[in-house]
Coordinates of C-alpha atoms and ligand atoms in Angstrom, one line a residue:
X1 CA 0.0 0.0 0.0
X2 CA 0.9 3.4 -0.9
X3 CA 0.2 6.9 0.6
X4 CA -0.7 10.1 -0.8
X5 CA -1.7 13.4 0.6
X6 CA -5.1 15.0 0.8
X7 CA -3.0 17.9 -0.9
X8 CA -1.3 16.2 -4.0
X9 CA 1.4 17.6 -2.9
X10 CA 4.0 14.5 -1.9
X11 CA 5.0 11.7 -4.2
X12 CA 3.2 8.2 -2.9
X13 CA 5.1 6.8 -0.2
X14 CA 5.1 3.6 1.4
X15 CA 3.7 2.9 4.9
X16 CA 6.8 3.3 6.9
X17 CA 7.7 6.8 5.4
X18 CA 4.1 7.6 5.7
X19 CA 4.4 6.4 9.5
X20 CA 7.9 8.8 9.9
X21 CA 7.1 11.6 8.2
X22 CA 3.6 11.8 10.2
X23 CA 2.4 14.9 8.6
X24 CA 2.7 15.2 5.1
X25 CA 5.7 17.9 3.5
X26 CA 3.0 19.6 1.7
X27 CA 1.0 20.5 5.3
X28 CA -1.9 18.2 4.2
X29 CA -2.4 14.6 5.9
X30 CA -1.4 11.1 4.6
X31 CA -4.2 8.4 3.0
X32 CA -3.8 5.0 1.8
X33 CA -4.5 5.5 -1.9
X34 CA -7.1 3.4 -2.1
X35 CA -8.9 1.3 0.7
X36 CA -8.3 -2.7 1.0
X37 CA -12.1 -4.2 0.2
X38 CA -13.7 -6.9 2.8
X39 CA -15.8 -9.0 1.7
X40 CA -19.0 -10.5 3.1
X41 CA -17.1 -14.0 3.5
X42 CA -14.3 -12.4 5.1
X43 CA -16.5 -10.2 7.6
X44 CA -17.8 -13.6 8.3
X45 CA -14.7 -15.3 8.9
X46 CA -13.0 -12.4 11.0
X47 CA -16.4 -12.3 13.6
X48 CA -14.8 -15.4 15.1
X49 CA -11.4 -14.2 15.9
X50 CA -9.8 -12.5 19.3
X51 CA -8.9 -9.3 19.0
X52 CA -4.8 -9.7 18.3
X53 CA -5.8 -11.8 15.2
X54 CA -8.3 -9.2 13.9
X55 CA -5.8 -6.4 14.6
X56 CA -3.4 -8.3 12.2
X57 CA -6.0 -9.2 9.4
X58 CA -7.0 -5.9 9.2
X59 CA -3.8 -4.0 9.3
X60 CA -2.2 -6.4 7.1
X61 CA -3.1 -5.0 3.5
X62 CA -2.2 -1.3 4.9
X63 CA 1.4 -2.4 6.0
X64 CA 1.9 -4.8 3.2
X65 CA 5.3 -4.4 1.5
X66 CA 7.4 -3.5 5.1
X67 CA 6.0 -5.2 7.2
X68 CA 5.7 -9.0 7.1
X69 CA 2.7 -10.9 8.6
X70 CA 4.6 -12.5 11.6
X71 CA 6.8 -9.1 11.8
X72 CA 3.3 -7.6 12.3
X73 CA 1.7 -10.7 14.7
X74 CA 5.0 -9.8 16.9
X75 CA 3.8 -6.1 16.8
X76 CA 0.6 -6.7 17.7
X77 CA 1.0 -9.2 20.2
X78 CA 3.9 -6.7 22.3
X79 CA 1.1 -3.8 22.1
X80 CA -1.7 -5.2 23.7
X81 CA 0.1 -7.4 26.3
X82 CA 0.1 -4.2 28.2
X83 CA -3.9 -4.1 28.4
X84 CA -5.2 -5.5 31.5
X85 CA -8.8 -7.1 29.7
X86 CA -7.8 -10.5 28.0
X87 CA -10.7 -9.1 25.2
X88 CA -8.2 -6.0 24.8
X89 CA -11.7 -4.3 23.9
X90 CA -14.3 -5.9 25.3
X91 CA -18.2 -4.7 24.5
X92 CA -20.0 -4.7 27.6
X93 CA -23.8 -3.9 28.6
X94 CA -24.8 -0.9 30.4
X95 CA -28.3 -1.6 31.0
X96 CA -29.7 -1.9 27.1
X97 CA -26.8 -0.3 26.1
X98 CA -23.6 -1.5 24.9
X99 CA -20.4 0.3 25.2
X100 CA -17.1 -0.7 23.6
X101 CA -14.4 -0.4 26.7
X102 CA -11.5 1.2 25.5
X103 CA -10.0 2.0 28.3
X104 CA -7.6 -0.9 29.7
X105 CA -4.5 0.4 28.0
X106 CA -1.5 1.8 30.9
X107 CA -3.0 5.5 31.2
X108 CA -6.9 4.3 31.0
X109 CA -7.6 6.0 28.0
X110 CA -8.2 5.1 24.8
X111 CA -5.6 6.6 23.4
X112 CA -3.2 3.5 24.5
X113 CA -5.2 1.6 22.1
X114 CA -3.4 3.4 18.9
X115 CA -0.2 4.6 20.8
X116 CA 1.2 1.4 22.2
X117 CA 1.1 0.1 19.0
X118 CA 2.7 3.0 17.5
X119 CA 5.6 3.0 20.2
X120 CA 6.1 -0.7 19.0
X121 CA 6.0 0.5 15.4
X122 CA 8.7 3.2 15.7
X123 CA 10.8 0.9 18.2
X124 CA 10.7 -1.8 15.2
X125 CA 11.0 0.9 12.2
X126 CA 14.1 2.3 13.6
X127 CA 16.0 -0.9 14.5
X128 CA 15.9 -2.3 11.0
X129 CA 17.1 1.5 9.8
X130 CA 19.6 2.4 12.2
X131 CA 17.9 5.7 13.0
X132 CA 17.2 7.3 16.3
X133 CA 14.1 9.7 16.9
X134 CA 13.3 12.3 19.4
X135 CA 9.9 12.6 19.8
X136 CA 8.4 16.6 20.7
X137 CA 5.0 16.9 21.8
X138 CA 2.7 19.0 24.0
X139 CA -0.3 17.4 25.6
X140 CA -3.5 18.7 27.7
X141 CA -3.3 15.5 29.4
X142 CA -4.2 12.0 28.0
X143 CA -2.0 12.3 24.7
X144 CA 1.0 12.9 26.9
X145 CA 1.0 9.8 29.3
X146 CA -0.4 7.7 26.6
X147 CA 2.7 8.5 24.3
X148 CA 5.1 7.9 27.2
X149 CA 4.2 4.7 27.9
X150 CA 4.5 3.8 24.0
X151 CA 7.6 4.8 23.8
X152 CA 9.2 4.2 27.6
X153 CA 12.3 2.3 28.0
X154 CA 13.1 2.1 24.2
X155 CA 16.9 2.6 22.8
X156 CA 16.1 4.3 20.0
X157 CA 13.8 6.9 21.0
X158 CA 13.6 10.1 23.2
X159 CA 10.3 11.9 24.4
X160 CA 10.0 15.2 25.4
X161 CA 6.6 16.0 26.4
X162 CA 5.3 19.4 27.7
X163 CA 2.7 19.9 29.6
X164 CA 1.4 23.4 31.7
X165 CA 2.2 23.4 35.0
X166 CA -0.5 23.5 37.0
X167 CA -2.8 23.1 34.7
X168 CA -3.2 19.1 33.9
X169 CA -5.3 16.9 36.7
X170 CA -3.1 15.8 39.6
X171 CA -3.6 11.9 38.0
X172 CA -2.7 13.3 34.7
X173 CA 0.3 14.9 36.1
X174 CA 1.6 12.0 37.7
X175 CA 0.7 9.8 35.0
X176 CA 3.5 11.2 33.3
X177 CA 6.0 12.4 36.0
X178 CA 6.1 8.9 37.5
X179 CA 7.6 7.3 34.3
X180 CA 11.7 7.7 35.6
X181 CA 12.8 5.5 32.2
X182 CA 15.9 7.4 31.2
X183 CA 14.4 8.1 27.7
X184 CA 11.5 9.8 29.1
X185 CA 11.7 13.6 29.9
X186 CA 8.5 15.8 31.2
X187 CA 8.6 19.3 30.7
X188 CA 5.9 21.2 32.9
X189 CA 6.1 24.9 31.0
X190 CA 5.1 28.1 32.9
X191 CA 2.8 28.4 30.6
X192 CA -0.3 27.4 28.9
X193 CA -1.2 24.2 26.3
X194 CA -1.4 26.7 24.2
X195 CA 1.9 27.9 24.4
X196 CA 3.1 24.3 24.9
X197 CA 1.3 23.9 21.5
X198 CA 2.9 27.2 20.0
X199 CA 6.7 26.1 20.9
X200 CA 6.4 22.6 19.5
X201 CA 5.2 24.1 16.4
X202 CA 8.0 26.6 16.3
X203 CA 10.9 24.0 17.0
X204 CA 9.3 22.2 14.3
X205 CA 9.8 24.5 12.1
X206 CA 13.2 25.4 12.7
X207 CA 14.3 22.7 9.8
X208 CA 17.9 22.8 10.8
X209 CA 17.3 21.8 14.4
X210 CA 14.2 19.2 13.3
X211 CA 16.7 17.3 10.7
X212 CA 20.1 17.1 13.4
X213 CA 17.8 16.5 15.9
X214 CA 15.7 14.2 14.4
X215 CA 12.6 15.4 16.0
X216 CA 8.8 13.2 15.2
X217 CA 5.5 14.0 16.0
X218 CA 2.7 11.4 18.0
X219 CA -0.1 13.9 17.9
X220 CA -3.3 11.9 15.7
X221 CA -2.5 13.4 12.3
X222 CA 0.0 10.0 12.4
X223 CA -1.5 7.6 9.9
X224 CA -0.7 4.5 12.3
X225 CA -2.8 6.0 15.4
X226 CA -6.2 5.8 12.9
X227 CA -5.1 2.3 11.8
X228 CA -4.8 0.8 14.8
X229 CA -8.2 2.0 15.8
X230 CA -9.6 0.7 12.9
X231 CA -9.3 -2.2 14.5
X232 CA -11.8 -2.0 17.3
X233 CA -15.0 -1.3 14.9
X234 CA -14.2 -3.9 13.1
X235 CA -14.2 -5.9 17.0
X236 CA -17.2 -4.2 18.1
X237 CA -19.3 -5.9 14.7
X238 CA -18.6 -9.0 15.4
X239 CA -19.2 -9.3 19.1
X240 CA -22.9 -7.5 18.4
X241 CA -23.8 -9.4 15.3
X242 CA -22.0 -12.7 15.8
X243 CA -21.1 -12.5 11.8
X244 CA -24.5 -11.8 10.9
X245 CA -23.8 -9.3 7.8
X246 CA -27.2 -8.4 7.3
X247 CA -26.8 -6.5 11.1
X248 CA -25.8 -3.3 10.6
X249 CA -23.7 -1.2 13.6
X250 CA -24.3 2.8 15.0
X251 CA -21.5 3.8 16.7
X252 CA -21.4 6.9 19.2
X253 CA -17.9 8.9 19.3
X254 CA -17.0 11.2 21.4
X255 CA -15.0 13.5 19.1
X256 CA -12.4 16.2 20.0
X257 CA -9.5 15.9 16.8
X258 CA -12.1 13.7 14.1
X259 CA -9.7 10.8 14.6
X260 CA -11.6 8.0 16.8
X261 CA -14.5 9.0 14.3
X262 CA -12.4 9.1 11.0
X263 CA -11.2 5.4 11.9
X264 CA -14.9 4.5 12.1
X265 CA -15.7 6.1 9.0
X266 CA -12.9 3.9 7.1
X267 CA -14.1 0.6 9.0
X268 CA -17.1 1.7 6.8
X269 CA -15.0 2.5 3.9
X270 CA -13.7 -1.2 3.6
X271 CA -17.0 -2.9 4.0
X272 CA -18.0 -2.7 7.5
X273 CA -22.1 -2.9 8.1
X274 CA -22.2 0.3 9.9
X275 CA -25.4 2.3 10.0
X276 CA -24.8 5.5 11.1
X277 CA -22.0 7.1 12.9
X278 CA -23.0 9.5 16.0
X279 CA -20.1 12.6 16.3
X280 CA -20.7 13.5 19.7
X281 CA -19.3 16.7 21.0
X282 CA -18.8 18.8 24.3
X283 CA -20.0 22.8 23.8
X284 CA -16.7 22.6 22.0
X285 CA -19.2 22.0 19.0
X286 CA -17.2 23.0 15.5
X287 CA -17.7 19.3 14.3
X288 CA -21.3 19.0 15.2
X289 CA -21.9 22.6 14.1
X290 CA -20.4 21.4 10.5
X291 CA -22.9 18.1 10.9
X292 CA -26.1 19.6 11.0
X293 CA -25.4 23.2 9.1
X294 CA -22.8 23.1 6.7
X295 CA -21.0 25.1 8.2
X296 CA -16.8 24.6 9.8
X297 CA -15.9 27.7 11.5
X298 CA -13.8 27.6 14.6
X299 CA -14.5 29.6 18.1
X300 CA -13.1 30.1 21.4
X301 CA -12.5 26.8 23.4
X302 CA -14.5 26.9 26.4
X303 CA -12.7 24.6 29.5
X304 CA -15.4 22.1 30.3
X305 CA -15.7 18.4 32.5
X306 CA -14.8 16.5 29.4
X307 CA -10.9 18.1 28.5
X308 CA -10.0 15.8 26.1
X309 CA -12.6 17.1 23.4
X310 CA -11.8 20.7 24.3
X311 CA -11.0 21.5 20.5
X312 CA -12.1 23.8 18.4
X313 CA -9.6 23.3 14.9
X314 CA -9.6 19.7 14.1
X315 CA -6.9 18.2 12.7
X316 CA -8.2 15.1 11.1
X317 CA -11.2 16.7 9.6
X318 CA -9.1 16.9 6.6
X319 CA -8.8 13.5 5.6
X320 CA -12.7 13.7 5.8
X321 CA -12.9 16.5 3.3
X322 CA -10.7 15.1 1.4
X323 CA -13.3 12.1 0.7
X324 CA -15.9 14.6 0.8
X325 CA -14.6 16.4 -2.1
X326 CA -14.2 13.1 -4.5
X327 CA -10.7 13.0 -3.4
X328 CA -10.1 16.0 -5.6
X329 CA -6.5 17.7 -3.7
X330 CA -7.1 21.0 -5.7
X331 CA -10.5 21.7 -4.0
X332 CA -9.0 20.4 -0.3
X333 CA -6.3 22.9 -0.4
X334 CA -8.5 26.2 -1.9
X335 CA -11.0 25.6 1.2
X336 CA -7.8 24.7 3.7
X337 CA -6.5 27.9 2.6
X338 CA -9.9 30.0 3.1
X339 CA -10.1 28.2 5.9
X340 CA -6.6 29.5 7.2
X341 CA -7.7 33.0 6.1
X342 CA -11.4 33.7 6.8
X343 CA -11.6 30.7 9.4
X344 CA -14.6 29.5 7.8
X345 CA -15.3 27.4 5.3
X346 CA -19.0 26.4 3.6
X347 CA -19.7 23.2 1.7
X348 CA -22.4 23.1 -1.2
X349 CA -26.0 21.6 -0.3
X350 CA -25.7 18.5 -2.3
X351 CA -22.4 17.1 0.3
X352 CA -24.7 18.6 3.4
X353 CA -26.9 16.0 2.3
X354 CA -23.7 13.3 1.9
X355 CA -22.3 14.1 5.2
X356 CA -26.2 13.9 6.9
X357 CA -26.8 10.0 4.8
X358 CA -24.2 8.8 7.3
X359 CA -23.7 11.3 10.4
X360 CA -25.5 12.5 12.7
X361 CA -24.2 14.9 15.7
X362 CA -24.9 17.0 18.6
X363 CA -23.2 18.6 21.3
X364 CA -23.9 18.5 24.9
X365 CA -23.3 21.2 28.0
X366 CA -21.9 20.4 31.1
X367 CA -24.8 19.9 33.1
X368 CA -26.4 17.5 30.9
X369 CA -23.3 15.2 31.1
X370 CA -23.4 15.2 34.3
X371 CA -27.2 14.2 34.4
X372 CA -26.2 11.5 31.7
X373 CA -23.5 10.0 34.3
X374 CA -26.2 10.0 36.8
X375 CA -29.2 8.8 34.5
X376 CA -26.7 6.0 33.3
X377 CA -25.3 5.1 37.2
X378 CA -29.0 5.1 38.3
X379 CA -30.7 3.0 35.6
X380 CA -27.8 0.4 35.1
X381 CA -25.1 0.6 38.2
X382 CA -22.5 1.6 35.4
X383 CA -20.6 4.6 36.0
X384 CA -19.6 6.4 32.8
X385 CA -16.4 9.0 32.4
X386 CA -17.6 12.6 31.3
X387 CA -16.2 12.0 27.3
X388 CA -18.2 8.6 27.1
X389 CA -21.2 10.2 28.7
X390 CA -21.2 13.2 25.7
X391 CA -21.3 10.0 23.9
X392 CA -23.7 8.4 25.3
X393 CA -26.0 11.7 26.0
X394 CA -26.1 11.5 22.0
X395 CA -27.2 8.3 21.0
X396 CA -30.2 8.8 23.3
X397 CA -32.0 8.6 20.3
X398 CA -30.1 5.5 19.3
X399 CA -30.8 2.9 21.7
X400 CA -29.4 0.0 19.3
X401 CA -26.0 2.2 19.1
X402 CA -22.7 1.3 20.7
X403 CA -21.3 3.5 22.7
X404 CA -17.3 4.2 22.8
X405 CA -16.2 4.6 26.1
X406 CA -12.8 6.6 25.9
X407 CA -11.4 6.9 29.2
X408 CA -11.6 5.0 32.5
X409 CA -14.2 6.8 35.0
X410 CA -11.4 7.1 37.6
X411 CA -9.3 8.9 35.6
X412 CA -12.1 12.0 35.8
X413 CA -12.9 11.4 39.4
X414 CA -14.3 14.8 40.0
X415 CA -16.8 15.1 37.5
X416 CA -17.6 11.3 38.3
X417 CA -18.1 12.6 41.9
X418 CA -19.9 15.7 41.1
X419 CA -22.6 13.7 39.1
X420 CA -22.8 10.5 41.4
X421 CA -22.1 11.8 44.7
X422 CA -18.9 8.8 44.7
X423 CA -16.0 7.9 42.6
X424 CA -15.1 4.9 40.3
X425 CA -12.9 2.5 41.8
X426 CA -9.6 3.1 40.1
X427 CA -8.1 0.0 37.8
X428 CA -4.2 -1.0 39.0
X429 CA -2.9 1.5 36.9
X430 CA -4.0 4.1 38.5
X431 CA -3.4 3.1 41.8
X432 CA -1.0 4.2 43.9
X433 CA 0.3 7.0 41.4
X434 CA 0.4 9.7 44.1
X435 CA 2.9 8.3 46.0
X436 CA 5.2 7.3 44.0
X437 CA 8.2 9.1 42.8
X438 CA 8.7 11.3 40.2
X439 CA 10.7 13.6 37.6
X440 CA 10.2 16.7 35.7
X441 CA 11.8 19.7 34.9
X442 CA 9.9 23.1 35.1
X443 CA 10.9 25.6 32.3
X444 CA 9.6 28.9 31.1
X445 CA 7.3 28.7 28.0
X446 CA 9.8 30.1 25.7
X447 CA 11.0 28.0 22.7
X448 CA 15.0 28.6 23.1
X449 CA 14.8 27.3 26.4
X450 CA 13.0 24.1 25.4
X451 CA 15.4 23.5 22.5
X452 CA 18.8 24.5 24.5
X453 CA 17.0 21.9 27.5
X454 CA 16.5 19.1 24.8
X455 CA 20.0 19.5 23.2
X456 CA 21.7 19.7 26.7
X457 CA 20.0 16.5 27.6
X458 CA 20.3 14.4 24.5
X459 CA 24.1 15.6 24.5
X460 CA 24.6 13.7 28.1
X461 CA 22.6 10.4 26.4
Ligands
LIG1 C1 -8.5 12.3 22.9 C2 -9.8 11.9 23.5 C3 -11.1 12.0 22.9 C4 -11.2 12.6 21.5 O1 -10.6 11.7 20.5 P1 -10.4 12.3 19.0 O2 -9.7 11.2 18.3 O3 -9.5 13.5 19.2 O4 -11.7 12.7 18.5 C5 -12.2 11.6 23.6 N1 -12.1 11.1 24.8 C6 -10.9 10.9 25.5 C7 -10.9 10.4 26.9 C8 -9.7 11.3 24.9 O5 -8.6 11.2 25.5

């Protein structure tokens, strides 16, 4: 399989350039060129296996010609020996209700799901090259623990990962502090995310220092983090319809950066019996504003109980538009570019009614999350984390969807508290994280100090 970018821009590459290079030269974001078909037989066949096995049948054609099948079986199996539920995903019932469990990765999000196989990926990419990597990021929280424990302990890989001080959860903090590997180095910035997200981009773009230093990205515009989660709507079918193809699957997705979503939408793409796909949003709403009106303009990101969705410019939406517009790169990059200049962009009536065939959306405040943790807790015993419960808040209507539960209700205590009047018992992971020990370094928010503290540190390595 080949890639190419939603801008035309980059010569087709293959999967492990496509994987390295993360976002594409041209600024747009790396597709397959075309998607691997399944076939009713195959759907059939696949229904019966465990989750490691599906993971490799369905990542196979997308890795095919660098990575061999027991290379990727190896992959595969390393990644998800860190997940605590045998079923890796497992589909539970909520009442009526069922919600895919994404959530027993290391940090209790689901964001393990796609980056513990990316860590893997990098770890196995880079021994057969030679090459080393440093990887820059700034997180709000989950993206930043998640992409430590990918990547911790490896030889061939540094991580740098800013966060603001102060400003993270106290479990989010220590999620990442905690990790001592010698390969792992948290920044907490005197500053904002924000700013965190502002000096990343800058050291990025100072070429000289991104080439000698090697620097990659993990944030979700990486082809491999969609792939991997791919995987999981492809589980979900089979343990909700038995094999039956004639059963078709809603899923609910709470969406912050399109990419949970975009994955489902390219289960669909292959041959996957989905229904309809619910885009559920926090009053962070651009996405489910564009749903129901046309309409993608950003606004101001409002802090709310559900952090991880506080987004307003989504960075997968791309790869969307890009299908949107019959793959046509010319017309992605003239509304990317008004988008850059007016911040907004309009699509014509006849793709509103594309879009609305197969998505529906709405956004939901704080206080009715809260009521939906409660509703959910009362009705069922099952306690629900805020992101899952925007989620499930918007499949109300939906009673035959499947829900995607994101993170781990422990993990968002507070809110869980607020709603429910107690907390979740927290899984082993997050147990005992305040008193253990830990290492960061605090630094201004100012991009020369970041990039003198990174070369300083890689130079005693
Ligand atoms: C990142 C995150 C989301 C949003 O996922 P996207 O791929 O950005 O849409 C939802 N819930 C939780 C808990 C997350 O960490």
């Amino acid at each position: 399989m080949r890639y190419i970018s939603t801008r035309g821009g980059v010569e087709p590459v293959s999967f492990a350039d496509a994987v390295m290079m993360g976002l594409a030269t041209d600024g747009g974001l790396l597709l397959p060129e075309s998607f691997p078909e399944v076939d009713a037989a195959t759907l059939r066949r696949w229904a019966g296996l465990p989750f490691q096995e599906l993971a490799v049948e369905v990542m196979l054609p997308y890795v095919g010609g660098d990575i061999r099948r027991e290379e990727l079986e190896e992959l595969v199996t390393r990644s998800y020996a860190a997940f605590s539920h045998p079923e890796v995903t497992p589909v539970v019932q909520a009442g009526e209700r069922h919600i895919l469990e994404l959530f027993h990765g290391p940090t209790a999000a689901f964001k393990d799901v796609a980056l513990q196989f990316l860590g893997n990926l990098f770890d196995f990419l880079l021994g057969r090259s030679g090459g080393r990597l440093n990887i820059l990021g700034a997180t709000s929280g989950d993206t930043g623990s998640a992409a430590i424990y990918g990547v911790r302990g490896q030889e061939r890989v540094d991580i740098f990962i800013l966060h603001p001080h102060k400003r993270v959860s106290p479990i989010q903090e220590r999620q990442m502090t905690t990790v001592l590997d010698a390969n792992v180095h948290n920044i907490a910035i005197t500053g904002t995310f924000d700013d965190g997200q502002r000096i990343v981009k800058e050291l990025f773009n100072d070429l000289e220092f991104k080439s000698e230093y090697s620097l990659g990205a993990v944030n979700s515009i990486n082809w491999a983090r969609i792939l991997a989660q791919v995987v999981y709507y492809f589980y979900a079918w089979s343990r909700i319809s038995g094999g039956d193809t004639g059963r078709k699957a809603t899923f609910s997705v709470p969406t912050g950066n399109f990419g949970d979503i975009f994955a489902g939408y390219v289960a669909m793409r292959m041959g996957l019996p989905v229904e309809r796909l619910i885009l559920a949003t926090n009053r962070n709403d651009i996405l489910s504003r564009f749903i129901n009106s046309g309409v993608y303009s950003a606004g101001d990101v409002h802090p709310t109980v559900s952090p991880s969705m506080d987004i307003q410019v989504s960075s997968n939406f791309e790869r969307y538009l890009y299908f949107l517009m019959d793959e046509d790169p010319g017309q992605v990059r003239e509304l990317m570019a008004r988008m850059a200049g007016e911040g907004r962009i309009e699509i014509p009536e006849e793709k509103r009614a594309e879009v609305a065939r197969l998505f529906v959306a709405s956004a939901t405040d704080e206080e009715a999350t809260l009521e939906q943790i409660r509703l959910t807790y009362t009705e069922s015993g099952y306690i629900l984390d805020p992101h899952t419960a925007v989620g499930v808040r918007a499949a109300a209507d939906y009673p035959e969807a499947i829900c995607l539960a994101t993170a781990h209700p422990a993990k968002f205590g507070e809110a869980v508290a607020r709603a429910i009047g107690v907390e979740a018992p927290p899984p082993p992971s997050l147990q005992g994280l305040m008193e253990k020990q830990t290492r960061c370094e605090i630094l201004g928010a100012d991009a020369g100090a970041i990039r003198s503290y990174m070369k300083e540190t890689l130079a005693g390595r």
